């Protein structure tokens, strides 16, 4: 698979996966972990990341489809467990142009308190 190494010793999220850096974990299984974002932008803000070091969606291909599917399939379950039964926003920033700051693939789950506004202005 492209875009993948077993682990990147300098990657913050690989260090969280290995338990070298603390995190408030929401969930873990053999494929992924989920933990609260250190700088939440909403009352509930957590991240789902693969255990394996994958840089971003841009490096993913067909071979990553099962893993990506499992990560997304967990999003709703975990969001509900975190109190987001009324809905949530899912964000995946990719590359510099997409505002990605940590280069280990992650899905943001964000919500709580009040309905989020539309992300992009609508025409008409
Ligand atoms: P990005 O812009 O790459 O999509 O977002 C990276 C996210 O990771 C940011 O929301 C940031 O607050 C979060 N983050 C960065 N470093 C850490 C950390 O050490 N621990 C936790 N829990 N979150 C982090
Ligand atoms: Zn990593």
CSV table of N, CA, C and O and ligand atoms in Angstrom, one decimal:
chain,number,residue,atom,x,y,z
A,1,UNK,N,0.8,-1.2,0.0
A,1,UNK,CA,0.0,0.0,0.0
A,1,UNK,C,0.9,1.2,0.0
A,1,UNK,O,1.9,1.3,0.7
A,2,UNK,N,0.4,2.3,-0.7
A,2,UNK,CA,1.2,3.5,-0.7
A,2,UNK,C,0.8,4.3,0.5
A,2,UNK,O,-0.2,4.1,1.2
A,3,UNK,N,1.7,5.3,0.8
A,3,UNK,CA,1.3,6.3,1.9
A,3,UNK,C,1.4,5.7,3.3
A,3,UNK,O,0.8,6.2,4.2
A,4,UNK,N,2.1,4.6,3.4
A,4,UNK,CA,2.0,3.9,4.7
A,4,UNK,C,3.4,3.4,5.1
A,4,UNK,O,4.2,2.9,4.3
A,5,UNK,N,3.8,3.6,6.4
A,5,UNK,CA,4.9,2.9,6.9
A,5,UNK,C,4.4,2.3,8.2
A,5,UNK,O,3.3,2.7,8.7
A,6,UNK,N,5.1,1.4,8.8
A,6,UNK,CA,4.6,0.8,10.0
A,6,UNK,C,4.4,1.8,11.1
A,6,UNK,O,3.3,1.8,11.8
A,7,UNK,N,5.3,2.7,11.3
A,7,UNK,CA,5.1,3.8,12.2
A,7,UNK,C,6.1,4.8,11.9
A,7,UNK,O,7.2,4.5,11.3
A,8,UNK,N,5.8,6.1,12.2
A,8,UNK,CA,6.8,7.2,12.0
A,8,UNK,C,7.2,7.6,13.4
A,8,UNK,O,6.3,8.1,14.2
A,9,UNK,N,8.4,7.4,13.8
A,9,UNK,CA,8.8,7.7,15.2
A,9,UNK,C,8.5,9.1,15.7
A,9,UNK,O,8.3,9.4,16.8
A,10,UNK,N,8.5,10.1,14.7
A,10,UNK,CA,8.3,11.5,15.1
A,10,UNK,C,6.8,11.9,15.0
A,10,UNK,O,6.5,13.1,15.3
A,11,UNK,N,6.0,11.1,14.5
A,11,UNK,CA,4.6,11.4,14.3
A,11,UNK,C,3.8,11.5,15.7
A,11,UNK,O,3.9,10.5,16.4
A,12,UNK,N,3.2,12.6,15.9
A,12,UNK,CA,2.5,12.8,17.2
A,12,UNK,C,1.4,11.7,17.4
A,12,UNK,O,1.3,11.1,18.5
A,13,UNK,N,0.7,11.4,16.4
A,13,UNK,CA,-0.4,10.5,16.5
A,13,UNK,C,0.1,9.0,16.6
A,13,UNK,O,-0.5,8.2,17.3
A,14,UNK,N,1.2,8.7,16.0
A,14,UNK,CA,1.8,7.4,16.2
A,14,UNK,C,2.3,7.3,17.7
A,14,UNK,O,2.2,6.2,18.3
A,15,UNK,N,2.8,8.4,18.2
A,15,UNK,CA,3.2,8.3,19.6
A,15,UNK,C,2.0,8.2,20.5
A,15,UNK,O,2.1,7.5,21.6
A,16,UNK,N,0.8,8.7,20.2
A,16,UNK,CA,-0.4,8.5,20.9
A,16,UNK,C,-0.8,7.1,20.8
A,16,UNK,O,-1.2,6.4,21.8
A,17,UNK,N,-0.8,6.5,19.6
A,17,UNK,CA,-1.1,5.1,19.4
A,17,UNK,C,-0.3,4.2,20.3
A,17,UNK,O,-0.8,3.3,20.9
A,18,UNK,N,1.0,4.5,20.4
A,18,UNK,CA,2.0,3.7,21.1
A,18,UNK,C,1.8,3.9,22.6
A,18,UNK,O,2.5,3.3,23.4
A,19,UNK,N,1.1,5.0,23.0
A,19,UNK,CA,0.9,5.3,24.4
A,19,UNK,C,2.1,6.1,25.0
A,19,UNK,O,2.2,6.3,26.2
A,20,UNK,N,2.9,6.6,24.1
A,20,UNK,CA,4.1,7.5,24.5
A,20,UNK,C,3.6,8.9,24.9
A,20,UNK,O,4.3,9.6,25.7
A,21,UNK,N,2.5,9.3,24.3
A,21,UNK,CA,1.9,10.6,24.6
A,21,UNK,C,0.5,10.3,25.2
A,21,UNK,O,-0.2,9.4,24.7
A,22,UNK,N,0.1,11.0,26.2
A,22,UNK,CA,-1.2,10.8,26.8
A,22,UNK,C,-2.4,11.2,25.9
A,22,UNK,O,-2.2,12.1,25.1
A,23,UNK,N,-3.5,10.6,26.0
A,23,UNK,CA,-4.7,11.0,25.3
A,23,UNK,C,-5.9,10.5,26.1
A,23,UNK,O,-5.8,9.5,26.8
A,24,UNK,N,-7.0,11.2,25.9
A,24,UNK,CA,-8.3,10.8,26.5
A,24,UNK,C,-9.0,9.9,25.5
A,24,UNK,O,-9.7,10.4,24.6
A,25,UNK,N,-8.8,8.6,25.6
A,25,UNK,CA,-9.4,7.7,24.6
A,25,UNK,C,-10.9,7.5,24.8
A,25,UNK,O,-11.4,7.3,25.8
A,26,UNK,N,-11.5,7.4,23.6
A,26,UNK,CA,-12.9,7.2,23.5
A,26,UNK,C,-13.1,5.7,23.1
A,26,UNK,O,-14.1,5.1,23.5
A,27,UNK,N,-12.2,5.2,22.3
A,27,UNK,CA,-12.4,3.9,21.8
A,27,UNK,C,-11.1,3.3,21.2
A,27,UNK,O,-10.2,4.1,20.8
A,28,UNK,N,-10.9,2.0,21.2
A,28,UNK,CA,-9.8,1.4,20.5
A,28,UNK,C,-10.1,0.0,20.1
A,28,UNK,O,-10.8,-0.7,20.8
A,29,UNK,N,-9.6,-0.4,19.0
A,29,UNK,CA,-9.7,-1.8,18.5
A,29,UNK,C,-8.4,-2.1,17.8
A,29,UNK,O,-7.5,-1.2,17.7
A,30,UNK,N,-8.2,-3.2,17.2
A,30,UNK,CA,-6.9,-3.5,16.5
A,30,UNK,C,-6.6,-2.6,15.3
A,30,UNK,O,-5.5,-2.5,14.9
A,31,UNK,N,-7.6,-1.9,14.7
A,31,UNK,CA,-7.4,-1.1,13.6
A,31,UNK,C,-7.3,0.4,13.8
A,31,UNK,O,-6.6,1.1,13.1
A,32,UNK,N,-7.9,0.8,14.9
A,32,UNK,CA,-8.1,2.3,15.1
A,32,UNK,C,-8.1,2.7,16.5
A,32,UNK,O,-8.4,1.8,17.4
A,33,UNK,N,-7.9,3.9,16.8
A,33,UNK,CA,-8.2,4.5,18.1
A,33,UNK,C,-8.9,5.8,18.0
A,33,UNK,O,-8.8,6.4,16.9
A,34,UNK,N,-9.7,6.2,19.0
A,34,UNK,CA,-10.4,7.4,19.0
A,34,UNK,C,-10.1,8.1,20.3
A,34,UNK,O,-10.1,7.5,21.3
A,35,UNK,N,-9.9,9.4,20.2
A,35,UNK,CA,-9.5,10.2,21.4
A,35,UNK,C,-10.0,11.6,21.3
A,35,UNK,O,-10.1,12.1,20.2
A,36,UNK,N,-10.2,12.3,22.4
A,36,UNK,CA,-10.6,13.7,22.4
A,36,UNK,C,-9.5,14.6,21.9
A,36,UNK,O,-8.3,14.4,22.2
A,37,UNK,N,-9.9,15.6,21.1
A,37,UNK,CA,-9.0,16.6,20.5
A,37,UNK,C,-8.5,17.4,21.7
A,37,UNK,O,-9.2,17.8,22.6
A,38,UNK,N,-7.2,17.8,21.6
A,38,UNK,CA,-6.6,18.5,22.7
A,38,UNK,C,-7.1,20.0,22.7
A,38,UNK,O,-7.0,20.7,23.7
A,39,UNK,N,-7.5,20.5,21.5
A,39,UNK,CA,-8.0,21.9,21.4
A,39,UNK,C,-9.4,21.8,20.8
A,39,UNK,O,-9.6,22.1,19.6
A,40,UNK,N,-10.4,21.4,21.6
A,40,UNK,CA,-11.7,21.2,21.0
A,40,UNK,C,-12.3,22.5,20.4
A,40,UNK,O,-12.2,23.5,21.0
A,41,UNK,N,-13.0,22.4,19.3
A,41,UNK,CA,-13.7,23.5,18.7
A,41,UNK,C,-15.2,23.5,18.9
A,41,UNK,O,-15.9,24.3,18.4
A,42,UNK,N,-15.6,22.5,19.7
A,42,UNK,CA,-17.0,22.4,20.1
A,42,UNK,C,-17.1,21.6,21.4
A,42,UNK,O,-16.1,21.0,21.8
A,43,UNK,N,-18.2,21.5,22.0
A,43,UNK,CA,-18.3,20.8,23.3
A,43,UNK,C,-17.8,19.3,23.2
A,43,UNK,O,-17.3,18.8,24.1
A,44,UNK,N,-18.1,18.7,22.1
A,44,UNK,CA,-17.6,17.3,21.8
A,44,UNK,C,-16.8,17.4,20.5
A,44,UNK,O,-17.2,17.9,19.5
A,45,UNK,N,-15.5,17.0,20.7
A,45,UNK,CA,-14.6,17.0,19.5
A,45,UNK,C,-13.6,15.9,19.7
A,45,UNK,O,-12.7,16.0,20.6
A,46,UNK,N,-13.8,14.8,19.0
A,46,UNK,CA,-12.8,13.7,19.1
A,46,UNK,C,-12.3,13.3,17.7
A,46,UNK,O,-12.9,13.7,16.7
A,47,UNK,N,-11.2,12.6,17.7
A,47,UNK,CA,-10.6,12.2,16.4
A,47,UNK,C,-10.6,10.6,16.3
A,47,UNK,O,-10.4,10.0,17.4
A,48,UNK,N,-10.8,10.1,15.2
A,48,UNK,CA,-10.7,8.7,14.9
A,48,UNK,C,-9.5,8.5,14.0
A,48,UNK,O,-9.4,9.2,12.9
A,49,UNK,N,-8.5,7.7,14.4
A,49,UNK,CA,-7.3,7.6,13.6
A,49,UNK,C,-7.0,6.1,13.4
A,49,UNK,O,-7.2,5.3,14.3
A,50,UNK,N,-6.4,5.7,12.2
A,50,UNK,CA,-5.9,4.3,12.1
A,50,UNK,C,-4.7,4.1,13.0
A,50,UNK,O,-3.9,5.1,13.2
A,51,UNK,N,-4.5,2.9,13.5
A,51,UNK,CA,-3.2,2.7,14.2
A,51,UNK,C,-2.0,2.8,13.3
A,51,UNK,O,-1.0,3.2,13.7
A,52,UNK,N,-2.2,2.3,12.1
A,52,UNK,CA,-1.1,2.4,11.2
A,52,UNK,C,-0.8,3.8,10.7
A,52,UNK,O,-1.8,4.6,10.6
A,53,UNK,N,0.4,4.2,10.4
A,53,UNK,CA,0.7,5.5,10.0
A,53,UNK,C,0.4,5.7,8.5
A,53,UNK,O,1.1,5.2,7.6
A,54,UNK,N,-0.8,6.4,8.3
A,54,UNK,CA,-1.2,6.7,7.0
A,54,UNK,C,-1.2,8.3,6.9
A,54,UNK,O,-1.7,8.9,7.8
A,55,UNK,N,-0.6,8.8,5.9
A,55,UNK,CA,-0.4,10.3,5.9
A,55,UNK,C,-1.7,11.1,5.8
A,55,UNK,O,-2.0,12.0,6.6
A,56,UNK,N,-2.5,10.7,4.8
A,56,UNK,CA,-3.7,11.5,4.6
A,56,UNK,C,-4.6,10.7,3.6
A,56,UNK,O,-4.1,9.7,3.0
A,57,UNK,N,-5.7,11.2,3.3
A,57,UNK,CA,-6.6,10.6,2.3
A,57,UNK,C,-6.0,10.6,0.9
A,57,UNK,O,-6.2,9.7,0.1
A,58,UNK,N,-5.1,11.6,0.7
A,58,UNK,CA,-4.5,11.7,-0.6
A,58,UNK,C,-3.6,10.5,-0.9
A,58,UNK,O,-3.3,10.2,-2.1
A,59,UNK,N,-3.1,9.9,0.1
A,59,UNK,CA,-2.2,8.7,-0.1
A,59,UNK,C,-3.0,7.4,-0.1
A,59,UNK,O,-2.4,6.3,-0.2
A,60,UNK,N,-4.3,7.5,0.1
A,60,UNK,CA,-5.1,6.2,0.2
A,60,UNK,C,-5.5,5.8,-1.2
A,60,UNK,O,-5.6,6.5,-2.1
A,61,UNK,N,-5.7,4.5,-1.3
A,61,UNK,CA,-6.2,3.9,-2.5
A,61,UNK,C,-7.1,2.8,-2.2
A,61,UNK,O,-7.6,2.6,-1.0
A,62,UNK,N,-7.5,2.0,-3.2
A,62,UNK,CA,-8.5,1.0,-3.0
A,62,UNK,C,-8.2,0.0,-1.9
A,62,UNK,O,-9.1,-0.4,-1.1
A,63,UNK,N,-6.9,-0.2,-1.7
A,63,UNK,CA,-6.5,-1.1,-0.6
A,63,UNK,C,-6.9,-0.7,0.8
A,63,UNK,O,-6.9,-1.4,1.7
A,64,UNK,N,-7.0,0.7,0.9
A,64,UNK,CA,-7.4,1.2,2.2
A,64,UNK,C,-8.9,1.3,2.5
A,64,UNK,O,-9.3,1.7,3.5
A,65,UNK,N,-9.7,0.9,1.5
A,65,UNK,CA,-11.1,1.0,1.6
A,65,UNK,C,-11.7,0.3,2.8
A,65,UNK,O,-12.5,0.9,3.5
A,66,UNK,N,-11.3,-0.9,3.1
A,66,UNK,CA,-11.9,-1.6,4.3
A,66,UNK,C,-11.6,-0.8,5.6
A,66,UNK,O,-12.5,-0.6,6.4
A,67,UNK,N,-10.4,-0.4,5.7
A,67,UNK,CA,-10.0,0.4,6.9
A,67,UNK,C,-10.8,1.7,7.0
A,67,UNK,O,-11.4,2.0,8.1
A,68,UNK,N,-10.8,2.4,5.9
A,68,UNK,CA,-11.6,3.7,5.9
A,68,UNK,C,-13.0,3.5,6.2
A,68,UNK,O,-13.7,4.2,6.9
A,69,UNK,N,-13.6,2.4,5.6
A,69,UNK,CA,-15.0,2.1,5.9
A,69,UNK,C,-15.2,1.8,7.3
A,69,UNK,O,-16.2,2.2,7.9
A,70,UNK,N,-14.3,1.0,8.0
A,70,UNK,CA,-14.5,0.7,9.4
A,70,UNK,C,-14.4,1.9,10.2
A,70,UNK,O,-15.2,2.1,11.2
A,71,UNK,N,-13.5,2.8,9.9
A,71,UNK,CA,-13.4,4.1,10.7
A,71,UNK,C,-14.7,4.9,10.6
A,71,UNK,O,-15.2,5.4,11.6
A,72,UNK,N,-15.2,5.1,9.4
A,72,UNK,CA,-16.4,5.9,9.2
A,72,UNK,C,-17.6,5.2,9.8
A,72,UNK,O,-18.5,5.8,10.4
A,73,UNK,N,-17.6,3.8,9.8
A,73,UNK,CA,-18.8,3.1,10.3
A,73,UNK,C,-18.8,3.2,11.9
A,73,UNK,O,-19.8,3.1,12.5
A,74,UNK,N,-17.7,3.5,12.5
A,74,UNK,CA,-17.6,3.7,13.9
A,74,UNK,C,-18.0,5.1,14.3
A,74,UNK,O,-18.4,5.4,15.5
A,75,UNK,N,-18.0,6.1,13.4
A,75,UNK,CA,-18.2,7.5,13.7
A,75,UNK,C,-19.5,7.7,14.4
A,75,UNK,O,-19.6,8.3,15.4
A,76,UNK,N,-20.6,7.2,13.8
A,76,UNK,CA,-21.9,7.4,14.3
A,76,UNK,C,-22.1,6.7,15.7
A,76,UNK,O,-22.7,7.3,16.6
A,77,UNK,N,-21.6,5.5,15.8
A,77,UNK,CA,-21.7,4.8,17.1
A,77,UNK,C,-21.0,5.6,18.2
A,77,UNK,O,-21.6,5.8,19.3
A,78,UNK,N,-19.8,6.0,17.9
A,78,UNK,CA,-19.0,6.8,19.0
A,78,UNK,C,-19.7,8.1,19.2
A,78,UNK,O,-19.7,8.6,20.4
A,79,UNK,N,-20.1,8.8,18.2
A,79,UNK,CA,-20.8,10.1,18.3
A,79,UNK,C,-22.0,10.0,19.2
A,79,UNK,O,-22.2,10.8,20.2
A,80,UNK,N,-22.8,9.0,19.0
A,80,UNK,CA,-24.0,8.8,19.9
A,80,UNK,C,-23.5,8.6,21.3
A,80,UNK,O,-24.1,9.1,22.2
A,81,UNK,N,-22.5,7.7,21.5
A,81,UNK,CA,-22.0,7.4,22.8
A,81,UNK,C,-21.5,8.7,23.5
A,81,UNK,O,-21.6,8.8,24.8
A,82,UNK,N,-21.0,9.7,22.7
A,82,UNK,CA,-20.5,10.9,23.3
A,82,UNK,C,-21.6,12.0,23.4
A,82,UNK,O,-21.3,13.2,23.6
A,83,UNK,N,-22.8,11.6,23.2
A,83,UNK,CA,-23.9,12.5,23.3
A,83,UNK,C,-24.4,13.3,22.1
A,83,UNK,O,-25.1,14.3,22.2
A,84,UNK,N,-23.9,12.8,21.0
A,84,UNK,CA,-24.2,13.6,19.7
A,84,UNK,C,-25.3,12.9,18.9
A,84,UNK,O,-25.3,12.8,17.7
A,85,UNK,N,-26.3,12.4,19.6
A,85,UNK,CA,-27.4,11.7,19.0
A,85,UNK,C,-28.2,12.6,18.0
A,85,UNK,O,-28.9,12.2,17.1
A,86,UNK,N,-28.1,13.9,18.3
A,86,UNK,CA,-28.8,14.9,17.4
A,86,UNK,C,-28.1,15.3,16.2
A,86,UNK,O,-28.6,16.1,15.4
A,87,UNK,N,-26.9,14.8,16.0
A,87,UNK,CA,-26.1,15.0,14.8
A,87,UNK,C,-24.7,15.5,15.1
A,87,UNK,O,-24.4,16.0,16.2
A,88,UNK,N,-23.9,15.5,14.1
A,88,UNK,CA,-22.5,15.9,14.3
A,88,UNK,C,-21.9,16.2,12.9
A,88,UNK,O,-22.4,15.9,11.9
A,89,UNK,N,-20.7,16.8,13.0
A,89,UNK,CA,-20.0,17.1,11.7
A,89,UNK,C,-18.8,16.2,11.7
A,89,UNK,O,-18.1,16.0,12.7
A,90,UNK,N,-18.5,15.7,10.5
A,90,UNK,CA,-17.3,14.9,10.2
A,90,UNK,C,-16.4,15.6,9.3
A,90,UNK,O,-16.8,16.0,8.2
A,91,UNK,N,-15.2,15.8,9.7
A,91,UNK,CA,-14.2,16.6,8.9
A,91,UNK,C,-12.9,15.8,8.7
A,91,UNK,O,-12.4,15.2,9.7
A,92,UNK,N,-12.5,15.7,7.5
A,92,UNK,CA,-11.1,15.1,7.2
A,92,UNK,C,-10.3,16.2,6.4
A,92,UNK,O,-10.6,16.4,5.2
A,93,UNK,N,-9.4,16.8,7.0
A,93,UNK,CA,-8.5,17.8,6.4
A,93,UNK,C,-7.4,17.0,5.6
A,93,UNK,O,-6.8,16.1,6.2
A,94,UNK,N,-7.2,17.4,4.4
A,94,UNK,CA,-6.2,16.7,3.6
A,94,UNK,C,-5.1,17.6,3.0
A,94,UNK,O,-5.5,18.5,2.2
A,95,UNK,N,-3.9,17.5,3.4
A,95,UNK,CA,-2.8,18.2,2.8
A,95,UNK,C,-2.8,19.7,3.2
A,95,UNK,O,-3.7,20.2,3.9
A,96,UNK,N,-1.8,20.4,2.8
A,96,UNK,CA,-1.7,21.8,3.1
A,96,UNK,C,-2.9,22.6,2.7
A,96,UNK,O,-3.4,23.4,3.4
A,97,UNK,N,-3.3,22.3,1.5
A,97,UNK,CA,-4.5,23.1,0.9
A,97,UNK,C,-5.8,22.8,1.7
A,97,UNK,O,-6.7,23.6,1.7
A,98,UNK,N,-5.8,21.6,2.3
A,98,UNK,CA,-7.0,21.3,3.1
A,98,UNK,C,-6.9,21.6,4.6
A,98,UNK,O,-7.8,21.2,5.4
A,99,UNK,N,-5.8,22.3,5.0
A,99,UNK,CA,-5.7,22.7,6.4
A,99,UNK,C,-5.2,21.6,7.3
A,99,UNK,O,-5.4,21.7,8.5
A,100,UNK,N,-4.6,20.6,6.7
A,100,UNK,CA,-4.1,19.5,7.6
A,100,UNK,C,-2.9,19.9,8.4
A,100,UNK,O,-2.0,20.5,7.8
A,101,UNK,N,-2.9,19.7,9.7
A,101,UNK,CA,-1.8,20.1,10.5
A,101,UNK,C,-1.0,18.9,11.0
A,101,UNK,O,0.2,18.9,11.2
A,102,UNK,N,-1.7,17.8,11.3
A,102,UNK,CA,-1.0,16.6,11.7
A,102,UNK,C,-1.1,15.5,10.6
A,102,UNK,O,-2.2,15.2,10.1
A,103,UNK,N,0.1,15.1,10.1
A,103,UNK,CA,0.1,14.3,8.9
A,103,UNK,C,0.1,12.8,9.3
A,103,UNK,O,1.0,12.0,8.9
A,104,UNK,N,-1.0,12.5,9.9
A,104,UNK,CA,-1.4,11.1,10.2
A,104,UNK,C,-2.9,11.1,10.1
A,104,UNK,O,-3.6,11.9,10.8
A,105,UNK,N,-3.5,10.4,9.1
A,105,UNK,CA,-4.9,10.5,8.8
A,105,UNK,C,-5.8,10.5,10.0
A,105,UNK,O,-5.6,9.7,10.9
A,106,UNK,N,-6.7,11.4,10.0
A,106,UNK,CA,-7.7,11.4,11.2
A,106,UNK,C,-9.0,12.0,10.7
A,106,UNK,O,-9.1,12.9,9.9
A,107,UNK,N,-10.0,11.5,11.3
A,107,UNK,CA,-11.4,12.0,11.1
A,107,UNK,C,-11.8,12.8,12.3
A,107,UNK,O,-11.8,12.2,13.5
A,108,UNK,N,-12.2,14.0,12.2
A,108,UNK,CA,-12.7,14.8,13.3
A,108,UNK,C,-14.2,14.5,13.4
A,108,UNK,O,-14.9,14.6,12.4
A,109,UNK,N,-14.7,14.4,14.6
A,109,UNK,CA,-16.1,14.3,14.9
A,109,UNK,C,-16.4,15.5,15.9
A,109,UNK,O,-15.8,15.5,16.9
A,110,UNK,N,-17.3,16.3,15.4
A,110,UNK,CA,-17.5,17.6,16.1
A,110,UNK,C,-19.0,17.8,16.3
A,110,UNK,O,-19.8,17.6,15.4
A,111,UNK,N,-19.4,18.3,17.5
A,111,UNK,CA,-20.8,18.7,17.7
A,111,UNK,C,-21.1,19.0,19.1
A,111,UNK,O,-20.2,19.1,20.0
A,112,UNK,N,-22.3,19.3,19.4
A,112,UNK,CA,-22.8,19.6,20.7
A,112,UNK,C,-23.3,21.0,20.9
A,112,UNK,O,-23.0,21.8,20.0
A,113,UNK,N,-24.1,21.2,21.9
A,113,UNK,CA,-24.6,22.4,22.3
A,113,UNK,C,-25.7,23.1,21.4
A,113,UNK,O,-26.7,23.4,21.8
A,114,UNK,N,-25.3,23.3,20.2
A,114,UNK,CA,-26.3,23.9,19.3
A,114,UNK,C,-26.0,23.4,17.9
A,114,UNK,O,-24.9,22.9,17.5
A,115,UNK,N,-27.1,23.5,17.0
A,115,UNK,CA,-26.8,23.0,15.6
A,115,UNK,C,-25.7,23.8,15.0
A,115,UNK,O,-25.6,25.0,15.1
A,116,UNK,N,-24.9,23.2,14.2
A,116,UNK,CA,-23.8,23.8,13.5
A,116,UNK,C,-24.4,24.5,12.3
A,116,UNK,O,-25.3,24.0,11.7
A,117,UNK,N,-23.8,25.6,11.9
A,117,UNK,CA,-24.2,26.3,10.7
A,117,UNK,C,-23.8,25.5,9.4
A,117,UNK,O,-23.0,24.6,9.5
A,118,UNK,N,-24.4,25.9,8.3
A,118,UNK,CA,-23.9,25.3,7.0
A,118,UNK,C,-22.5,25.6,6.8
A,118,UNK,O,-22.0,26.7,7.2
A,119,UNK,N,-21.7,24.6,6.3
A,119,UNK,CA,-20.3,24.8,6.2
A,119,UNK,C,-19.9,25.8,5.1
A,119,UNK,O,-19.0,26.5,5.2
A,120,UNK,N,-20.6,25.7,4.0
A,120,UNK,CA,-20.3,26.5,2.9
A,120,UNK,C,-21.5,27.4,2.6
A,120,UNK,O,-22.7,26.9,2.7
A,121,UNK,N,-21.3,28.6,2.1
A,121,UNK,CA,-22.5,29.4,1.7
A,121,UNK,C,-23.2,28.8,0.6
A,121,UNK,O,-22.6,28.2,-0.3
A,122,UNK,N,-24.5,28.9,0.6
A,122,UNK,CA,-25.3,28.3,-0.4
A,122,UNK,C,-25.8,29.4,-1.4
A,122,UNK,O,-26.0,30.5,-0.9
A,123,UNK,N,-25.9,29.1,-2.6
A,123,UNK,CA,-26.4,30.1,-3.6
A,123,UNK,C,-27.9,30.1,-3.5
A,123,UNK,O,-28.6,29.1,-3.2
A,124,UNK,N,-28.5,31.2,-3.9
A,124,UNK,CA,-30.0,31.4,-4.0
A,124,UNK,C,-30.5,31.6,-2.6
A,124,UNK,O,-31.6,31.4,-2.3
B,1,LIG,P1,-5.8,18.8,11.4
B,1,LIG,O1,-5.8,20.3,11.1
B,1,LIG,O2,-4.5,18.1,11.0
B,1,LIG,O3,-7.0,18.2,10.7
B,1,LIG,O4,-6.1,18.7,12.9
B,1,LIG,C1,-5.2,18.2,13.8
B,1,LIG,C2,-6.0,18.1,15.2
B,1,LIG,O5,-5.2,17.4,16.1
B,1,LIG,C3,-6.2,19.5,15.7
B,1,LIG,O6,-7.6,19.7,16.0
B,1,LIG,C4,-5.4,19.5,17.0
B,1,LIG,O7,-6.0,20.2,18.1
B,1,LIG,C5,-5.3,18.0,17.3
B,1,LIG,N1,-4.0,17.7,18.1
B,1,LIG,C6,-2.8,18.1,17.7
B,1,LIG,N2,-1.9,17.5,18.6
B,1,LIG,C7,-2.6,16.8,19.5
B,1,LIG,C8,-2.3,16.0,20.7
B,1,LIG,O8,-1.1,15.9,21.0
B,1,LIG,N3,-3.3,15.4,21.3
B,1,LIG,C9,-4.6,15.6,20.9
B,1,LIG,N4,-5.5,14.9,21.6
B,1,LIG,N5,-4.9,16.3,19.8
B,1,LIG,C10,-4.0,16.9,19.1
B,2,LIG,ZN1,1.6,8.5,12.5
